[in-house]
mmCIF file of C-alpha atoms and ligand atoms in Angstrom:
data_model
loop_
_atom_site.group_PDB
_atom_site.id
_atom_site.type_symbol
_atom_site.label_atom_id
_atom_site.label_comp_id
_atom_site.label_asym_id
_atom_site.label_seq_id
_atom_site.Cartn_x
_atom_site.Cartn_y
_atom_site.Cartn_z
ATOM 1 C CA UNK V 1200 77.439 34.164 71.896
ATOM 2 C CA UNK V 1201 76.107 37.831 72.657
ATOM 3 C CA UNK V 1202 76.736 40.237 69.893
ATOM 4 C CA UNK V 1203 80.129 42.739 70.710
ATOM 5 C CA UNK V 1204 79.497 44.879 73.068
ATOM 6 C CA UNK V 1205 80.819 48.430 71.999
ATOM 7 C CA UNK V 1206 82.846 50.430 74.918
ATOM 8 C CA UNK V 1207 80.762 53.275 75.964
ATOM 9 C CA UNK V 1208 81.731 56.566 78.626
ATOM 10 C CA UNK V 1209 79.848 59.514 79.489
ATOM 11 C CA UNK V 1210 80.630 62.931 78.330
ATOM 12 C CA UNK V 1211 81.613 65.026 81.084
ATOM 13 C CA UNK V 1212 79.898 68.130 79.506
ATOM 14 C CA UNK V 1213 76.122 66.960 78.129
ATOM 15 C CA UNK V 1214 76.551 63.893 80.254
ATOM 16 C CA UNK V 1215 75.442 61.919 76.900
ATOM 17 C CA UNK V 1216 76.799 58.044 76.780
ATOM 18 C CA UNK V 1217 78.680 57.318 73.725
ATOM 19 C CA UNK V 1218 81.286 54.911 71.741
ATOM 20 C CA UNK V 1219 84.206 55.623 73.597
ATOM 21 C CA UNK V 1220 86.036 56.337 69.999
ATOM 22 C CA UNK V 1221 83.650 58.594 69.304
ATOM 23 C CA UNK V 1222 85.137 60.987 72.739
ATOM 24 C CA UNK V 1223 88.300 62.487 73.665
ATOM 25 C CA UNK V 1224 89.792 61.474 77.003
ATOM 26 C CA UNK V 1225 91.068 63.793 79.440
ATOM 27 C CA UNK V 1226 93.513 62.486 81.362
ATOM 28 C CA UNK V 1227 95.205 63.083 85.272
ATOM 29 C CA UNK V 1228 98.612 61.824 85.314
ATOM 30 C CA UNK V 1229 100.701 61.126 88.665
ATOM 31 C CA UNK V 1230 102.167 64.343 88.767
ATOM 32 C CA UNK V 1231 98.903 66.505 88.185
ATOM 33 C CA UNK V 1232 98.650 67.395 84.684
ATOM 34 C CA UNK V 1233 95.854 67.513 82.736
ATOM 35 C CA UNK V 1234 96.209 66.926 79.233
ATOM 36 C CA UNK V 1235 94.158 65.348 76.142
ATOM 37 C CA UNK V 1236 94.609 61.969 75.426
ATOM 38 C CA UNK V 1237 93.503 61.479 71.761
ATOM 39 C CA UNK V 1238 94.866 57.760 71.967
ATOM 40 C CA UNK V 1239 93.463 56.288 75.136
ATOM 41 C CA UNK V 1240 96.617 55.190 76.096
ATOM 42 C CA UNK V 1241 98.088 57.512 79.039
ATOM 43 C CA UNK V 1242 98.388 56.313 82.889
ATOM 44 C CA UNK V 1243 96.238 58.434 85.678
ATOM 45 C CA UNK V 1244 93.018 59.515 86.491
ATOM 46 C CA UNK V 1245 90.587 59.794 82.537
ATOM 47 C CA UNK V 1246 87.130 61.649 81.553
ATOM 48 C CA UNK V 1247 85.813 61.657 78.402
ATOM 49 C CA UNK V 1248 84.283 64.726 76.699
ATOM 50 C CA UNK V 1249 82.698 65.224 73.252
ATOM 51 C CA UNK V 1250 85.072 66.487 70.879
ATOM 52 C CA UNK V 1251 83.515 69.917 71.272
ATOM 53 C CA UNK V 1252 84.272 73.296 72.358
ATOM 54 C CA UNK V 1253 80.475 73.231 73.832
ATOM 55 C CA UNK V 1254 81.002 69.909 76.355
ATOM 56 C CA UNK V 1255 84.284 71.494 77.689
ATOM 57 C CA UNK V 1256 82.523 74.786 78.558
ATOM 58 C CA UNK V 1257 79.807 72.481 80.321
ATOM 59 C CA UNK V 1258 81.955 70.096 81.890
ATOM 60 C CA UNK V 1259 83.571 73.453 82.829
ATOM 61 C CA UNK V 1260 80.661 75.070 83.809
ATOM 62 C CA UNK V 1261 79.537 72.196 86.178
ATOM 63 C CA UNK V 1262 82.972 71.530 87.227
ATOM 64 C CA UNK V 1263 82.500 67.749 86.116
ATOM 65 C CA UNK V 1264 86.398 67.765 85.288
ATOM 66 C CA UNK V 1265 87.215 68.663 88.618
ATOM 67 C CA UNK V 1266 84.707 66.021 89.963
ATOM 68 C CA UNK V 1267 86.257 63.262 87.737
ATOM 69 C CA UNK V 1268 90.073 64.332 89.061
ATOM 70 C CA UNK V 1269 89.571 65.406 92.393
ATOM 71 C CA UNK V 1270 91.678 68.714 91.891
ATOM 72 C CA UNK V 1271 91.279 71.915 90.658
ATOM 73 C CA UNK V 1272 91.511 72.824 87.092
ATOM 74 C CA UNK V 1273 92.981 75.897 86.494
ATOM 75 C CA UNK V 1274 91.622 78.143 84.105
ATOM 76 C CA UNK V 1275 94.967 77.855 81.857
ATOM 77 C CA UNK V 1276 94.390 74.002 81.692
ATOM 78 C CA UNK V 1277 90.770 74.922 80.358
ATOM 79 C CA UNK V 1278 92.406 76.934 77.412
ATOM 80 C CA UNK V 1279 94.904 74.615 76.580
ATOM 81 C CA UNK V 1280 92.302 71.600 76.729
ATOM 82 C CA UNK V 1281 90.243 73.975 74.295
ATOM 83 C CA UNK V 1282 92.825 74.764 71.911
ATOM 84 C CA UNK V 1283 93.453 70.964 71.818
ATOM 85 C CA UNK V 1284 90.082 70.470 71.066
ATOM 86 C CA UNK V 1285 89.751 72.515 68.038
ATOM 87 C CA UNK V 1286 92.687 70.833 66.690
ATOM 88 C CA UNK V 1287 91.670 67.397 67.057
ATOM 89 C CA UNK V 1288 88.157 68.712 65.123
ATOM 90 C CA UNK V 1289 89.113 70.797 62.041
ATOM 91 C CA UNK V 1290 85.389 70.748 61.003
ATOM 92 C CA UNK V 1291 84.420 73.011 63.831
HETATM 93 ZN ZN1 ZN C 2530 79.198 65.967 75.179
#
């Protein structure tokens, strides 16, 4: 038997490989929107970031997020993904 294998993505800002728990997916759905996806669970088109202000202005920055979903991100979508992102980390 091999020993569990733990589910690992890439952060689309410091392009570091982690537990997948351990990111916050981004997700594409059918009719365009981009929105968080603390639970893993929502249909369309993911990428995973840290939870951190810092990977979203890099992903940003190196337009990883528009890489992952083939579309444009508009700059509102940034600040909403941002705000989300504090919220999910009250330590920051
Ligand atoms: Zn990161």
């Amino acid at each position: 038997m091999q020993p569990k294998k733990i589910p690992v993505r890439r952060c689309s800002g410091c392009g570091e490989s982690k537990p997948k728990k351990e990111l916050v997916r981004v997700v594409r759905n059918a009719a365009g929107e981009i929105s968080l996806d603390p639970i893993g669970k929502k249909p369309g088109r993911g990428a995973y970031l840290c939870p951190s202000p810092a990977c979203l202005a890099k992903a940003r920055k190196a337009k990883r997020l528009e890489r992952s979903f083939g579309c444009a991100v508009p700059d509102e979508v940034y600040a909403q993904l941002e705000e989300q992102l504090k919220e999910e980390t009250p330590d920051v």
